[in-house]
Tab-separated table of C-alpha atoms in Angstrom:
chain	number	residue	atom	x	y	z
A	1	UNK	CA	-2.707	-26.130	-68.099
A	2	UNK	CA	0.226	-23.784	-68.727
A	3	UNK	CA	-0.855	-21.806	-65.924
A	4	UNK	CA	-1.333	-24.516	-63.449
A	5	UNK	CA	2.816	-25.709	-64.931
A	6	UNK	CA	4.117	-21.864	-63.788
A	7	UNK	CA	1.991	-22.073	-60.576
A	8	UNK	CA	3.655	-25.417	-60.004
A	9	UNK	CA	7.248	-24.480	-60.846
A	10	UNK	CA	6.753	-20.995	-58.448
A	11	UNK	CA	5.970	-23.679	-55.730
A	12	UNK	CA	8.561	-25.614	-56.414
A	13	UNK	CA	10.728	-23.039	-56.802
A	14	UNK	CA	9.910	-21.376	-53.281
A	15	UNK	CA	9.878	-24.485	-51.525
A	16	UNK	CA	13.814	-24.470	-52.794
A	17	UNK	CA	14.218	-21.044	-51.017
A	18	UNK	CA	12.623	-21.669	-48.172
A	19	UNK	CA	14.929	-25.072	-47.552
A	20	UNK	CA	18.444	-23.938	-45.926
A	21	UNK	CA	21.239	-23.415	-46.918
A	22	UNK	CA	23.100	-26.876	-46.253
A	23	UNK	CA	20.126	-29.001	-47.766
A	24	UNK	CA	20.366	-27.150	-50.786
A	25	UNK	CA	23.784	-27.466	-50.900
A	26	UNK	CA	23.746	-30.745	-49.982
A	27	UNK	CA	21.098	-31.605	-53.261
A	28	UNK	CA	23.310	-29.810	-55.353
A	29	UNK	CA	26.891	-31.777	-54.534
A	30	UNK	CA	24.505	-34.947	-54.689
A	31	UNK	CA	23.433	-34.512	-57.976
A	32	UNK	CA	26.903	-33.430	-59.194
A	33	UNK	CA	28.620	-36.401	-57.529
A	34	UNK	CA	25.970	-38.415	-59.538
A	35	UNK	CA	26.807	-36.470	-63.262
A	36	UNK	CA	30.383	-37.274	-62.430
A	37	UNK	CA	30.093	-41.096	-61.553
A	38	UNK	CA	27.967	-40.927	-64.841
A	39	UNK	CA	30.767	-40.325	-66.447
A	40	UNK	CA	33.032	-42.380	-64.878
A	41	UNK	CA	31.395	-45.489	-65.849
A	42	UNK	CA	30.726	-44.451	-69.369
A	43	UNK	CA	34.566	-43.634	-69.578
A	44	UNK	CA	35.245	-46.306	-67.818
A	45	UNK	CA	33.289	-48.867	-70.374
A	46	UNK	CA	35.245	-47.822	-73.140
A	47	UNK	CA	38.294	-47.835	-71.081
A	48	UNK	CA	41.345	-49.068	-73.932
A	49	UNK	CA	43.109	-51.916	-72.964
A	50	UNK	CA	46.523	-50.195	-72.817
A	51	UNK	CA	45.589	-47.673	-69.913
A	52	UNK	CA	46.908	-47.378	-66.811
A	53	UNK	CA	43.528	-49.231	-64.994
A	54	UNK	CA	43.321	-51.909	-68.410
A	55	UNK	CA	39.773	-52.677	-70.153
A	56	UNK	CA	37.010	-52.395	-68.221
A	57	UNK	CA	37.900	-50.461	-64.916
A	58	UNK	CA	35.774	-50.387	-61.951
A	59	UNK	CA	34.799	-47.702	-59.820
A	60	UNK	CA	36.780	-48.919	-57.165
A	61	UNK	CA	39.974	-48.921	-59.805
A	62	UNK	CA	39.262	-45.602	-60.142
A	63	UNK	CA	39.073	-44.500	-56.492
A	64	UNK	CA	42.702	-46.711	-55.869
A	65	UNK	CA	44.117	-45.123	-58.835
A	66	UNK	CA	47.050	-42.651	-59.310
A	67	UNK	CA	48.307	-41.153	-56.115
A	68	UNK	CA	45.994	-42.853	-54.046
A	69	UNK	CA	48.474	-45.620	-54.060
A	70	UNK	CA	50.902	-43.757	-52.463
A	71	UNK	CA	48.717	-42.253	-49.808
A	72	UNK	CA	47.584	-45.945	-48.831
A	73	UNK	CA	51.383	-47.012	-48.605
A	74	UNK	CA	51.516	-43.634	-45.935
A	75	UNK	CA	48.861	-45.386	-44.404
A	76	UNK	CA	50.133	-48.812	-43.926
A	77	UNK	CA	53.834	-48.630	-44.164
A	78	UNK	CA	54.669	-44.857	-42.706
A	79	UNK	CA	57.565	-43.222	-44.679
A	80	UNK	CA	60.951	-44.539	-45.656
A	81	UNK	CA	64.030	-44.144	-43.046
A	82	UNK	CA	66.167	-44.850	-46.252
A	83	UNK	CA	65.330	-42.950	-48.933
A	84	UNK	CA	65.218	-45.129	-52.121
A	85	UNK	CA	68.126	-44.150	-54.748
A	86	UNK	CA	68.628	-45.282	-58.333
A	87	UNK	CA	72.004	-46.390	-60.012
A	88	UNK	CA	73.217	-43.270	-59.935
A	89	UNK	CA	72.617	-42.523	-56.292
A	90	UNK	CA	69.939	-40.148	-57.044
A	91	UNK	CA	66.860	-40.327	-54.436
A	92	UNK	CA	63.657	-41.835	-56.168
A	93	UNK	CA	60.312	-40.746	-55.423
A	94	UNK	CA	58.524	-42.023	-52.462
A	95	UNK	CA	56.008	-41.430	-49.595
A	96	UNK	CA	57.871	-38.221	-47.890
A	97	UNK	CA	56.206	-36.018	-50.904
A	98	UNK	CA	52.657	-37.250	-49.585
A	99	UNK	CA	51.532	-35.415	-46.608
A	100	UNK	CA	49.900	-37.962	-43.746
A	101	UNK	CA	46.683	-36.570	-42.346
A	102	UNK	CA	44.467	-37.564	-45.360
A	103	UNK	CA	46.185	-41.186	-45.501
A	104	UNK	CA	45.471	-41.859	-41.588
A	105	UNK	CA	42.073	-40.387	-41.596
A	106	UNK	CA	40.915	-42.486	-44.844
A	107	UNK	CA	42.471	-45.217	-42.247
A	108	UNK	CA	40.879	-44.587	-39.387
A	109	UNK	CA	37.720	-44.275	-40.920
A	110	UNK	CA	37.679	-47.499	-43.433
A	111	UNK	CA	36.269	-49.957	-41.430
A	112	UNK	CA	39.596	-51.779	-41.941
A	113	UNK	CA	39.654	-50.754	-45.780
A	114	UNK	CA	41.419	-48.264	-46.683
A	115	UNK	CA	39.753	-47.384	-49.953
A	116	UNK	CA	36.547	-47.327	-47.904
A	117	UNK	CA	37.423	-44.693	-45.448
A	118	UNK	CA	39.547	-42.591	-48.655
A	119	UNK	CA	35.982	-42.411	-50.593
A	120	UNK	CA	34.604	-41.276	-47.448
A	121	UNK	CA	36.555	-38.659	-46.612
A	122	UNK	CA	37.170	-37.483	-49.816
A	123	UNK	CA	33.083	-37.080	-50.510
A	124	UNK	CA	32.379	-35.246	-46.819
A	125	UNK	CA	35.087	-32.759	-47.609
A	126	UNK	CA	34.076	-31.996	-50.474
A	127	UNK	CA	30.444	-31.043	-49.179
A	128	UNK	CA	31.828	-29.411	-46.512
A	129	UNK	CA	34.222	-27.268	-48.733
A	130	UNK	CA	30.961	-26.709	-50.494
A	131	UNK	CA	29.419	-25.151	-47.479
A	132	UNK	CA	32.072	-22.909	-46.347
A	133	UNK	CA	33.065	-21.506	-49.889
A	134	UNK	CA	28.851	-20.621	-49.746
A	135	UNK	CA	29.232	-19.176	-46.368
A	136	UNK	CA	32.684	-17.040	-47.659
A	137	UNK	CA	31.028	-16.111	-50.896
A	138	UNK	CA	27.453	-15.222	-49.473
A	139	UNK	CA	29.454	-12.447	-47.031
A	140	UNK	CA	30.092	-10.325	-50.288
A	141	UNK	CA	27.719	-12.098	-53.161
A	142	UNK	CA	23.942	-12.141	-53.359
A	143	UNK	CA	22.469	-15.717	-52.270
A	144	UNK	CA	21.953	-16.454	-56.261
A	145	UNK	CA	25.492	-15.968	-56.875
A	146	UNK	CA	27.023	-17.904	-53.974
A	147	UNK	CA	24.963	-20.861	-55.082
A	148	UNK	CA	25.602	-20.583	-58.918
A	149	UNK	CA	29.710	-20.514	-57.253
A	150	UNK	CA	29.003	-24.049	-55.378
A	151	UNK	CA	26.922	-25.637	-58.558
A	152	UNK	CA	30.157	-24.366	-60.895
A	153	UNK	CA	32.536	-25.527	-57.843
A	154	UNK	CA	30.717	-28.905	-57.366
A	155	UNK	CA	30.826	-29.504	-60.975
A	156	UNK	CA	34.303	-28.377	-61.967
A	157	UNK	CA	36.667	-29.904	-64.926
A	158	UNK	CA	38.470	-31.787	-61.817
A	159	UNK	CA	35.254	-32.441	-59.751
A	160	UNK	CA	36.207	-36.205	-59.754
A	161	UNK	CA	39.198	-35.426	-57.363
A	162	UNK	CA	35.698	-35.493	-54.900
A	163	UNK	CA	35.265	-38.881	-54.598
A	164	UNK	CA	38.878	-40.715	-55.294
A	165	UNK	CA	41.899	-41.603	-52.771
A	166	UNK	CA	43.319	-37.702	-53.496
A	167	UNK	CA	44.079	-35.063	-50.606
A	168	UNK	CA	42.712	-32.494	-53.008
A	169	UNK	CA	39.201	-32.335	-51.694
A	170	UNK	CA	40.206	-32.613	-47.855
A	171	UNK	CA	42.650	-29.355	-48.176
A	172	UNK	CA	40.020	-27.328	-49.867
A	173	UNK	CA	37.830	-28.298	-47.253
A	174	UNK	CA	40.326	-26.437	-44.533
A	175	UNK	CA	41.240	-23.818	-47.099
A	176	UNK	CA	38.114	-22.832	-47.423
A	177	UNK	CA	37.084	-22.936	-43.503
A	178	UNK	CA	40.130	-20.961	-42.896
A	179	UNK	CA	39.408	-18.566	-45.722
A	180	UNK	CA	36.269	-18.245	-43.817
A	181	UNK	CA	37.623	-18.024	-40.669
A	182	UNK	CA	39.776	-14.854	-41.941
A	183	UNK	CA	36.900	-13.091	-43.455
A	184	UNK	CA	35.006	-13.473	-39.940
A	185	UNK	CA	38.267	-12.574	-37.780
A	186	UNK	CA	37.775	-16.033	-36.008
A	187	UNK	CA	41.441	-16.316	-34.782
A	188	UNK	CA	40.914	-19.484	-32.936
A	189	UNK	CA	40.002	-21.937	-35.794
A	190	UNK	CA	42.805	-20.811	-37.914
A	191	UNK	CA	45.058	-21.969	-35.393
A	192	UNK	CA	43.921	-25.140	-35.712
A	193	UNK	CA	43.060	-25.221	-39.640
A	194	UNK	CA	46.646	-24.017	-40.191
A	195	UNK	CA	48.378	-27.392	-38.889
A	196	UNK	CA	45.540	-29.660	-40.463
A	197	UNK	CA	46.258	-27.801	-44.357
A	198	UNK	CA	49.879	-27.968	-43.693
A	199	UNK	CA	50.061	-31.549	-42.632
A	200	UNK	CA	47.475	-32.642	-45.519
A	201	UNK	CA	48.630	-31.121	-48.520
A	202	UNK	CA	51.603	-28.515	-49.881
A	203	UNK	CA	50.918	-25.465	-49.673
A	204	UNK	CA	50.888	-23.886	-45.958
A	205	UNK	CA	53.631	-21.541	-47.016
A	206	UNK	CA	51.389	-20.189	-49.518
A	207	UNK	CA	48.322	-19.345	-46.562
A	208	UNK	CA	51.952	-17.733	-44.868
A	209	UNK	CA	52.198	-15.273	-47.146
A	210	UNK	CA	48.400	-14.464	-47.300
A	211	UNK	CA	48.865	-13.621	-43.543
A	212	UNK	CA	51.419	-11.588	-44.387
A	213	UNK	CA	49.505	-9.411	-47.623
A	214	UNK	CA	46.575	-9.092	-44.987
A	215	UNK	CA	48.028	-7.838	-42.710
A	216	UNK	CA	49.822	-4.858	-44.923
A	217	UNK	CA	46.011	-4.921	-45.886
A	218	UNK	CA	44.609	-4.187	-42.741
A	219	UNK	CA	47.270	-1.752	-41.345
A	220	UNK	CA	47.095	0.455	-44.562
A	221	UNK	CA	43.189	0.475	-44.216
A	222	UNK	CA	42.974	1.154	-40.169
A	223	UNK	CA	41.234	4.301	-40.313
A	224	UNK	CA	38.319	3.001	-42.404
A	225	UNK	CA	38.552	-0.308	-40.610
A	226	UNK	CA	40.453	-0.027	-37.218
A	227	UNK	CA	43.123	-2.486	-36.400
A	228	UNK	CA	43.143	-3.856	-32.684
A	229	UNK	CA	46.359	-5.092	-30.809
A	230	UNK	CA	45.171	-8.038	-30.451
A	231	UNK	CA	44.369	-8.140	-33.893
A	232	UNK	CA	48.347	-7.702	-34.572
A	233	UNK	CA	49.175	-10.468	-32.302
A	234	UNK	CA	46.955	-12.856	-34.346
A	235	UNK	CA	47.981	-12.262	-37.803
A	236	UNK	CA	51.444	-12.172	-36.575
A	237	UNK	CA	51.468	-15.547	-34.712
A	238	UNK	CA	49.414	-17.254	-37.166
A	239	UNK	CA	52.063	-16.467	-39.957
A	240	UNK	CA	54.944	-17.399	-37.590
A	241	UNK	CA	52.886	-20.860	-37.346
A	242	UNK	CA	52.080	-21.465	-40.452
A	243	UNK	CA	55.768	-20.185	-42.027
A	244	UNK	CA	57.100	-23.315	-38.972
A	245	UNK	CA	54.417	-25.846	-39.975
A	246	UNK	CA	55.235	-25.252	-43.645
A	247	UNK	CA	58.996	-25.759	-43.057
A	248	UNK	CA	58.760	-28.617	-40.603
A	249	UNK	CA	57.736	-31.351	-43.019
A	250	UNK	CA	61.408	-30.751	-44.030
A	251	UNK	CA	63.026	-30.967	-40.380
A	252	UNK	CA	60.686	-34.354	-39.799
A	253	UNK	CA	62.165	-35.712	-43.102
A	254	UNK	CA	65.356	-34.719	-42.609
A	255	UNK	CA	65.402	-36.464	-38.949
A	256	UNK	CA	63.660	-39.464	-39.810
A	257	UNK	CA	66.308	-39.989	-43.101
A	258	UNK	CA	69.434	-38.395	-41.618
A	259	UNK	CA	69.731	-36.681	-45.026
A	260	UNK	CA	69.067	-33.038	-44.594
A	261	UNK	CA	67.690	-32.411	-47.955
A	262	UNK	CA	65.350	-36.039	-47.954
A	263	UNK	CA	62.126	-33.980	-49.034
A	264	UNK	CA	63.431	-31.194	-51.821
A	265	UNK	CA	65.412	-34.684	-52.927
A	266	UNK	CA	61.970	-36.244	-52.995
A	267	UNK	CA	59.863	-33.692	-54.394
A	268	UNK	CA	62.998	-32.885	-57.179
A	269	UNK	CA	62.490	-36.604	-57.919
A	270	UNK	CA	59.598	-36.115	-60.257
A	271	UNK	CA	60.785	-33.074	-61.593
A	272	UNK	CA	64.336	-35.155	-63.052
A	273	UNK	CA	61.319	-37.457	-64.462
A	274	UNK	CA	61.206	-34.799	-66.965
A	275	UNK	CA	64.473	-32.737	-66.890
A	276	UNK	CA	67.186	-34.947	-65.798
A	277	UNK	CA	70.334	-33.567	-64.439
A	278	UNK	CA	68.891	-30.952	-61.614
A	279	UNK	CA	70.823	-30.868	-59.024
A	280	UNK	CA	69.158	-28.478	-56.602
A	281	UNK	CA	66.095	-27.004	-55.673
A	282	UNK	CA	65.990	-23.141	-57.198
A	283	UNK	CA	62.806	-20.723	-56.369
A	284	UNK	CA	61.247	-19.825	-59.625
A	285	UNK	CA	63.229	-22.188	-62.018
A	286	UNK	CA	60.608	-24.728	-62.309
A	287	UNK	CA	58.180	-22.252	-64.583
A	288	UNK	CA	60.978	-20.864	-66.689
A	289	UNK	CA	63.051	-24.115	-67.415
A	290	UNK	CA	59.481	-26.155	-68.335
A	291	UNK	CA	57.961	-23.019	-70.844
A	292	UNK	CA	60.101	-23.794	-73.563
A	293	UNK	CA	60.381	-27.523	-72.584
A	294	UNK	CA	56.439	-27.714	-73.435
A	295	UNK	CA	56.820	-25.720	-76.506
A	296	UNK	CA	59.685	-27.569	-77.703
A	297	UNK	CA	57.187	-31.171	-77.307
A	298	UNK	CA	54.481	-29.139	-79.144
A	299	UNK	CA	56.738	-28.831	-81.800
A	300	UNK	CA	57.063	-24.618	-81.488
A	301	UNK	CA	59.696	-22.374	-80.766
A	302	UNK	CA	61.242	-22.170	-77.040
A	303	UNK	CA	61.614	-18.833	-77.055
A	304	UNK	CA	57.706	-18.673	-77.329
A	305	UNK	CA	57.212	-20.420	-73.860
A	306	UNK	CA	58.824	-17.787	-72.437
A	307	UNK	CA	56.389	-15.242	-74.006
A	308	UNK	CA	53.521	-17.766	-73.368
A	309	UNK	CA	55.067	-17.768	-69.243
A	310	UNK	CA	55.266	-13.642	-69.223
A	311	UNK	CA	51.400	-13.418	-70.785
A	312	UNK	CA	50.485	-15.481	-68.266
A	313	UNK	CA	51.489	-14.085	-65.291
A	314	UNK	CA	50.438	-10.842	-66.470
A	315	UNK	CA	46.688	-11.844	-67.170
A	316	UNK	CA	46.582	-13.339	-63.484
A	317	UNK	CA	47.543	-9.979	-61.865
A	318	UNK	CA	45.420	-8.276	-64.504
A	319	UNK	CA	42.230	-10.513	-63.680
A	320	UNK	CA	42.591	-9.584	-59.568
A	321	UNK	CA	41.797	-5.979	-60.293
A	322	UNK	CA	38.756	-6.785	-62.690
A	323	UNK	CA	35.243	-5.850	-60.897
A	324	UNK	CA	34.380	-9.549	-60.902
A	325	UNK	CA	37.165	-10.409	-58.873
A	326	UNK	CA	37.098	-7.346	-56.971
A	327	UNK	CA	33.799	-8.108	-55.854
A	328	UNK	CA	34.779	-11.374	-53.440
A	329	UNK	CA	36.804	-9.164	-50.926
A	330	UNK	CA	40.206	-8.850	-50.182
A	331	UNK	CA	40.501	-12.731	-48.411
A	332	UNK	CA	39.874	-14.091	-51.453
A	333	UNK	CA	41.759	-11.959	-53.855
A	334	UNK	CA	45.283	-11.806	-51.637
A	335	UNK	CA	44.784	-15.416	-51.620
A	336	UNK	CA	44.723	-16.121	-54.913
A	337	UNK	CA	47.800	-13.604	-55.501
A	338	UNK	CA	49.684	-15.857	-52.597
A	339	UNK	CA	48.957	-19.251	-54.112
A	340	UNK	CA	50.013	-17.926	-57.702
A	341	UNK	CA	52.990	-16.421	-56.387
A	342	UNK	CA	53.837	-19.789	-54.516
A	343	UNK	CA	53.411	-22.052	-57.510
A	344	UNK	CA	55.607	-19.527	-59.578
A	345	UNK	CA	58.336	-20.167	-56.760
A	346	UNK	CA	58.307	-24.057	-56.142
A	347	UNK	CA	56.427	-25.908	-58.967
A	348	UNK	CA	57.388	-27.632	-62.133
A	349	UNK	CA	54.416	-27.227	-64.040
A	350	UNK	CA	53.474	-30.586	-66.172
A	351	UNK	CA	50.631	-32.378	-66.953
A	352	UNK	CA	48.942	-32.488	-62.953
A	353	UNK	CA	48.956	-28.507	-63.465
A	354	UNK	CA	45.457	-28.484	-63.280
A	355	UNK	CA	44.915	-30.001	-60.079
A	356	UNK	CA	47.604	-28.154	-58.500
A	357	UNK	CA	44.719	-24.873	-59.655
A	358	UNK	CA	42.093	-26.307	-57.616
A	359	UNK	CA	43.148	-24.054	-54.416
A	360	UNK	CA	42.405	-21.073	-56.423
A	361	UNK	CA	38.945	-22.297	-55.848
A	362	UNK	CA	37.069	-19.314	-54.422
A	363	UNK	CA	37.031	-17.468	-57.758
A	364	UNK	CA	34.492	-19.087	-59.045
A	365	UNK	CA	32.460	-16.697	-57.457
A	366	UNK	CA	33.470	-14.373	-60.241
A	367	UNK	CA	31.709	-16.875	-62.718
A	368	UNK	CA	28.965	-14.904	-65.265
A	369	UNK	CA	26.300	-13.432	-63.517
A	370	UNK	CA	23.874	-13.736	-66.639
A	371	UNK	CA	21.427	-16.785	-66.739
A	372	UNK	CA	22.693	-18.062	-69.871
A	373	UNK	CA	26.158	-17.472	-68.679
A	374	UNK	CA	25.813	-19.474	-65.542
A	375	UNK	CA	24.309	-22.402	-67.796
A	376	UNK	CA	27.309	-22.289	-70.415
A	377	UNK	CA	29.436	-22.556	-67.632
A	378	UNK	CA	28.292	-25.662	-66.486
A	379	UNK	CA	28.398	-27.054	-69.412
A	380	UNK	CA	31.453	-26.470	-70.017
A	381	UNK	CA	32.570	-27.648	-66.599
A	382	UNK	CA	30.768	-31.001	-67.350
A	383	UNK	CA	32.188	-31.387	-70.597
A	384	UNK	CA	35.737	-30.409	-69.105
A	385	UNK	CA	34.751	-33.615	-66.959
A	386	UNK	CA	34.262	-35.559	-69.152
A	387	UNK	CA	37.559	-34.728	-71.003
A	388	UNK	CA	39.960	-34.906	-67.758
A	389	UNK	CA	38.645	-38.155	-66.771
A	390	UNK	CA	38.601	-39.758	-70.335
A	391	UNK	CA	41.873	-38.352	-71.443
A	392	UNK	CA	43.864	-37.857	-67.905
A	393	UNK	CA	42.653	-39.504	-65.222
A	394	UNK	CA	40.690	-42.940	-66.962
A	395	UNK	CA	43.215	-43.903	-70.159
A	396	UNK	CA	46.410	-42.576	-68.805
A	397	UNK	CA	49.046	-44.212	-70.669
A	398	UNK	CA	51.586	-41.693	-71.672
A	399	UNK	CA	53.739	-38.568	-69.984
A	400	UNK	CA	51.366	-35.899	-70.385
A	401	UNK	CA	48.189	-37.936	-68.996
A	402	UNK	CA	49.387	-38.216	-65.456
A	403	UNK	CA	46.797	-36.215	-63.459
């Protein structure tokens, strides 16, 4: 009987190889969109009456929840032509920080309900990130390890992000196409991917400045790997675009407002939420001015954030020359420098830092490589499910549960 068990599983277990590549994908985001509804109704079932959603949530609560409001207000109301001020005069927040593509594609595709078309789009992109982080993983990993990537990626702390009203899953889904479409040298799609990230989520500028590490990248290494004209021409239009689509959100705000700082206003809007008093946007002040902020609330010394900040940024330049990391190409790993480097310059790191991670992505391709390693991780993913959406996302009631 034992033997007849192995013989089965072998079957089984070549009838998995032999299916391709986006049916196996597409089994394993079903069954982790199924583990994470799990736990959204067995969070949401003990949900405490004083949370954001009340005592006994529904699915659809959660879906609506959080930001999603504001992209449905994109989608039905547009953005403000006065920008909303408090007693002071100081601009409030308000739609110009939500980027419009996700909000009128969750729209278009509701069937006249908006919630409807934002589960929708939020559950496609998310396979189809799935596909094309295989596809840019499987150019430098072995099959095994470009799977384990998408099961880990599929089931991530933040995995619910797949199936609410966020813009989260639909920019990973043209990150990772373009990351894709770099690795391959497909020119063409990036100059179409580059508008759709920039117009669906911050962070454009970031992709800018990957263009502009490759291409130091590539013209250092021509001999080994030669460098054509036209080559130039691409990497140096495709920054100049997506440097102009990254700074345009600005101009259209500015325009539509007549003030010509009505988006830094906007986005500085939830920053005075914790800091009041800033009067201006500085590059790289967010990081330094919240380290001790956060040690302060945890009740230790200031000066400690600041070591906590300079540890931190060390270990993430450390970890791209490890030989896991090394491993997924340079794409992957001047991305992740980029991204880093752009949060460092423009964010205010608070309790939505973990989302704002999620573009960093790609690297779970330097998860273990062990059996047991793979399986840990998982379970820890799940469990850091479980946590996000019990303690952030389902029973939000306080400042540092806002996900």
């Amino acid at each position: 009987m034992a033997h007849d068990a192995l013989r089965a599983a072998g079957r089984v277990a070549s009838a998995w190889r032999g299916l391709p590549a986006a049916a196996r994908i597409a089994v394993i985001y079903l069954l982790a969109r199924l583990a994470t509804t799990a736990i959204m109704l067995i969070v949401a079932a003990g949900s405490p009456p004083d949370s954001r959603f009340g005592a006994d949530p529904t699915l659809v609560d959660y879906v609506l929840g959080w930001d999603a409001q504001w992209y449905w207000l994109v989608a039905f109301e547009g953005y403000p032509s006065e920008l909303p001020l408090d007693e002071h005069g100081v601009v409030r927040e308000n739609a110009w920080a939500f980027m419009p593509v996700y909000a009128l594609l969750a729209n278009a595709l509701g069937f006249g309900v908006w919630g409807v078309g934002a589960l929708i789009v939020s559950l496609v992109a998310g396979y189809i990130a799935c596909l094309a982080l295989h596809a840019l993983l499987a150019r430098r990993l072995e099959p095994d390890a470009a799977s384990w990537a998408v099961v880990l990626f599929a089931s991530a702390p933040l995995a619910a992000l797949f199936q609410v009203g966020y813009a989260e899953a639909l920019f990973l889904a043209f990150l990772m196409l373009a990351l894709l479409a770099l690795s391959a040298r497909r020119w063409a799609w990036l100059y179409l991917l580059i508008p759709l990230m920039g117009y669906t989520r911050p962070g454009v500028l970031a992709f800018a400045l990957l263009l502009g590490l490759y291409g130091i990248h590539r013209w250092l290494g021509r001999r080994d790997d030669p460098l054509p004209t036209a080559h130039i021409l691409h990497i140096l239009a495709l920054g100049a675009l997506a440097v102009a689509v990254g700074f345009s959100w600005q101009i259209f705000a500015a325009i539509a407002t007549g003030m010509p700082g009505a988006y830094l206003e906007t986005e500085l809007a939830w920053r005075r939420g914790w800091i009041p008093g800033i009067e201006a946007f500085v590059p790289l002040e967010g990081w330094v001015r919240a380290a001790p902020l956060w040690f302060s609330l945890w009740g230790l010394p200031e000066w400690l954030g600041h070591v906590a900040l300079v540890v931190l940024v060390a270990g993430a330049a450390i970890m791209l020359f490890t030989p896991a990391v090394r491993r997924l190409g340079p794409e992957i790993r001047l991305w992740t420098a980029s991204y880093v480097l752009y949060l460092l310059a423009v964010f205010f790191p608070q309790s939505s830092t973990f989302r704002l991670l999620l573009p960093l992505s790609p690297l779970w391709g330097a998860a273990p490589r062990s059996r047991i390693g793979r399986w840990i991780t998982l379970a820890l993913c799940l469990a850091g499910q479980w946590i996000w959406i019990a303690a952030m996302y389902g029973s939000g009631n306080t400042y540092w549960q806002v996900p």
